[in-house]
Amino acid sequence: VQAAGSPLRAGELALAELRRRQRGALKLLCRLTAGATLAVPGGLLPHGDIVGRWPGQVVQTAGGLKLLVRRPSLEEYVLLMARSATIAYPKDVSAMLTMLDLHPGDTVLEIGSGSGALSLFLSRAVGSKGRVVSYEIREDHHNLAKKNYRQWRASWEIGHMEEWPDNVDFILKNITTAAEDMKSIRFDAVVLDMLNPQAALPVICPSLKHGGVCAVYLANITQVIALLDRIRTCKLPFLCEKIIDVTHRNWLVIPA
């Protein structure tokens, strides 16, 4: 196993980046495989032209196109990986991780594995001594989340000195039927990314440690109101600390 500062190797993920003056960079993700090619604007780039390059080097195609090649960040990977559900975007994940205040060694419950984006960020946050338990009701989402997680771990192991922690348990099950499962474990934090999180709260409530944080990812304010109404009417022991909308604005600076 080589260090992160080593040349790119077969089997790991690589990012080819095309800089464009008037627009943002075009980023193409691939898993380096012998004999394979990457389709780029105006032609093909053999993976063999990338393997052995140092991250940050420029590769030129036969057509004269120049591409910057490097290892993808976790943010780039989750934005470019295969998905069967809308992912939790990195800007929102960053806010949720701050709210959850996770530490290495924590145990966290995720409800709604989706395509596995948030699972990966939670995995990194709790580290090798921590644990993420991720429930998903849909089998296609469950399988893809596992696949994306394993692909990232396998690539990380090739390109880095240390392994990415194997600390996520993906469970194919409706959380509303998992009351018995919850009795045997205590969570430092819970994060919900599902259409009706209010249905899960009575099930997870007994398993969340006193003072633990529950972060809920919702698409619109109507869902927020429904959630708060359920907490009030069922007299659940949750206090709403904050409701935020995370904005993210990119700047493109072009010299005159």
XYZ file of C-alpha atoms in Angstrom:
256
model
C 0.000 0.000 0.000
C 1.358 3.398 -0.970
C 0.904 6.851 0.507
C -1.601 9.415 -0.738
C 1.289 11.277 -2.386
C 2.053 8.299 -4.623
C 1.287 7.922 -8.341
C -2.188 6.817 -9.394
C -2.556 3.048 -9.556
C -4.828 0.598 -11.348
C -7.953 -0.203 -9.348
C -8.389 3.163 -7.689
C -10.677 6.046 -8.527
C -9.319 8.915 -10.592
C -10.702 12.283 -11.544
C -9.951 13.877 -14.926
C -10.660 17.599 -14.897
C -11.068 19.842 -17.915
C -10.706 23.538 -17.136
C -13.051 25.789 -19.093
C -12.553 29.549 -19.139
C -16.158 30.697 -19.263
C -17.680 27.880 -17.187
C -16.825 25.696 -14.237
C -14.481 22.741 -14.669
C -15.811 19.539 -16.253
C -14.994 16.618 -13.937
C -15.021 12.986 -15.072
C -14.755 10.117 -12.579
C -13.425 6.675 -13.460
C -12.038 3.554 -11.823
C -8.663 2.891 -13.431
C -8.774 -0.435 -15.266
C -6.283 -2.036 -17.654
C -7.402 -1.648 -21.270
C -10.279 0.708 -20.458
C -10.789 4.223 -21.815
C -12.444 7.372 -20.507
C -14.748 9.258 -22.875
C -13.714 12.917 -22.945
C -14.962 15.774 -25.138
C -13.667 15.098 -28.631
C -12.211 11.649 -28.032
C -11.067 8.928 -25.671
C -8.422 8.906 -22.946
C -6.898 5.464 -22.245
C -6.720 4.649 -18.544
C -3.137 3.561 -19.220
C -2.269 7.223 -19.837
C -3.425 8.042 -16.294
C -1.967 5.080 -14.358
C 1.477 5.978 -13.041
C 0.859 9.717 -13.172
C 1.258 11.813 -10.052
C -1.925 13.494 -8.799
C -1.970 17.019 -10.167
C -0.238 16.207 -13.449
C -1.678 17.191 -16.824
C -2.416 14.525 -19.433
C -2.785 15.432 -23.099
C -5.043 13.416 -25.376
C -4.228 12.571 -29.002
C -6.506 15.456 -29.998
C -4.504 17.935 -27.927
C -6.993 18.243 -25.049
C -5.299 18.838 -21.694
C -6.776 17.215 -18.576
C -5.695 17.523 -14.965
C -5.733 14.093 -13.272
C -5.870 13.432 -9.528
C -7.649 11.497 -6.816
C -11.203 12.688 -6.113
C -12.139 14.227 -2.786
C -15.030 12.652 -0.898
C -17.210 15.609 -1.908
C -16.411 15.052 -5.585
C -16.989 11.315 -5.303
C -20.487 11.613 -3.832
C -21.467 14.180 -6.465
C -20.241 11.989 -9.350
C -20.946 8.449 -8.122
C -23.918 6.395 -9.318
C -27.168 7.322 -7.593
C -30.715 6.007 -7.445
C -31.953 8.724 -5.117
C -31.271 12.421 -4.678
C -28.198 12.632 -2.469
C -27.709 14.758 0.602
C -25.511 17.473 -0.911
C -22.135 18.187 0.692
C -23.160 21.711 1.730
C -26.067 20.237 3.709
C -24.004 17.332 5.015
C -21.452 19.801 6.419
C -24.200 21.625 8.300
C -25.647 18.376 9.659
C -22.243 17.128 10.808
C -21.737 20.391 12.673
C -25.160 20.043 14.320
C -24.569 16.416 15.265
C -21.174 17.294 16.809
C -19.876 13.787 16.177
C -16.611 12.541 17.636
C -14.391 9.559 16.809
C -15.867 6.523 18.529
C -19.491 7.722 18.432
C -22.374 5.492 17.373
C -24.823 7.141 14.993
C -28.089 6.000 13.439
C -28.869 6.970 9.841
C -32.365 6.449 8.489
C -32.473 6.597 4.706
C -29.250 5.245 3.206
C -30.200 6.557 -0.234
C -27.150 6.287 -2.487
C -24.736 6.282 0.450
C -23.457 9.865 0.341
C -24.226 10.781 3.946
C -23.155 7.303 5.089
C -19.622 7.992 3.837
C -19.351 11.338 5.623
C -20.697 9.806 8.845
C -18.213 6.945 8.479
C -15.323 9.393 8.344
C -16.658 11.450 11.255
C -16.922 8.564 13.758
C -13.727 6.825 12.634
C -12.550 3.266 13.030
C -13.695 3.054 16.663
C -17.169 4.377 15.865
C -20.184 2.825 14.203
C -22.849 3.903 11.722
C -26.103 1.937 11.527
C -27.912 2.828 8.299
C -31.508 1.735 7.619
C -33.082 1.779 4.158
C -36.542 0.591 3.119
C -35.892 0.284 -0.629
C -33.744 -2.608 -1.828
C -32.346 -0.764 -4.873
C -31.204 2.142 -2.700
C -29.804 -0.249 -0.084
C -27.749 -2.171 -2.652
C -26.389 0.945 -4.349
C -25.424 2.552 -1.037
C -23.408 -0.552 -0.141
C -21.800 -0.626 -3.592
C -20.765 3.047 -3.463
C -19.398 2.653 0.048
C -17.359 -0.416 -0.862
C -16.026 1.188 -4.042
C -14.761 4.211 -2.115
C -13.153 2.030 0.569
C -11.450 -0.205 -2.007
C -10.039 2.788 -3.874
C -8.906 4.474 -0.668
C -6.996 1.371 0.426
C -5.042 1.306 -2.850
C -4.044 4.960 -2.764
C -3.414 5.529 0.963
C -1.326 4.133 3.770
C -4.321 3.419 6.020
C -7.650 1.722 5.357
C -10.924 3.598 5.283
C -12.870 2.348 8.347
C -15.264 -0.542 7.778
C -17.785 0.898 10.229
C -21.154 1.117 8.437
C -23.863 -1.517 8.885
C -26.366 -1.213 6.033
C -29.739 -2.712 7.014
C -32.601 -3.295 4.594
C -35.614 -2.699 6.806
C -38.408 -0.252 7.535
C -37.365 1.640 10.659
C -40.968 1.679 11.917
C -40.752 -2.108 12.338
C -37.365 -2.046 14.055
C -38.419 -1.299 17.629
C -36.905 -4.578 18.882
C -33.592 -3.810 17.136
C -33.422 -0.427 18.855
C -33.619 -1.906 22.351
C -30.106 -3.348 22.202
C -28.185 -0.200 21.228
C -27.749 3.416 22.297
C -26.943 6.149 19.800
C -24.972 9.336 20.343
C -26.817 10.933 17.431
C -29.479 10.227 14.833
C -29.875 11.640 11.337
C -33.057 11.169 9.299
C -33.322 11.576 5.530
C -36.784 10.238 4.709
C -40.149 11.478 3.462
C -42.013 11.072 6.770
C -39.486 11.307 9.618
C -42.269 11.800 12.148
C -43.133 8.096 11.751
C -39.640 7.121 12.911
C -39.362 9.360 15.971
C -41.347 7.159 18.425
C -39.178 4.166 17.444
C -35.776 5.855 17.754
C -36.573 8.008 20.790
C -35.786 5.348 23.444
C -32.439 4.550 21.800
C -31.080 8.102 21.614
C -28.865 8.974 24.555
C -29.999 11.777 26.854
C -28.751 15.006 25.330
C -28.181 13.327 21.962
C -28.881 15.202 18.743
C -31.379 14.259 16.035
C -30.824 16.041 12.705
C -33.550 15.837 10.055
C -32.978 16.552 6.352
C -36.158 17.817 4.677
C -36.920 19.289 1.263
C -39.537 21.912 2.160
C -41.039 23.847 5.064
C -44.360 21.947 4.829
C -42.529 18.783 5.912
C -40.899 20.695 8.761
C -44.292 21.870 10.032
C -45.690 18.312 9.883
C -42.696 17.044 11.854
C -43.002 19.685 14.566
C -46.746 19.061 14.819
C -46.152 15.328 15.403
C -43.586 16.065 18.110
C -46.065 18.373 19.848
C -49.172 16.200 19.589
C -47.367 12.992 20.623
C -45.484 14.828 23.394
C -42.175 13.379 22.243
C -39.149 14.473 24.284
C -37.496 16.485 21.501
C -36.617 20.174 21.553
C -36.360 21.977 18.215
C -33.101 23.910 18.490
C -32.839 25.331 14.988
C -34.223 25.143 11.461
C -31.844 26.310 8.746
C -31.680 26.553 4.960
C -28.095 26.154 3.765
C -27.129 28.269 0.763
C -24.046 27.768 -1.397
C -22.869 30.216 -4.042
C -20.025 29.609 -6.464
C -17.991 32.478 -7.887
C -16.303 32.497 -11.285
C -13.581 35.156 -11.480
C -12.340 35.912 -15.004
C -9.614 38.568 -15.512
C -10.672 41.349 -17.884
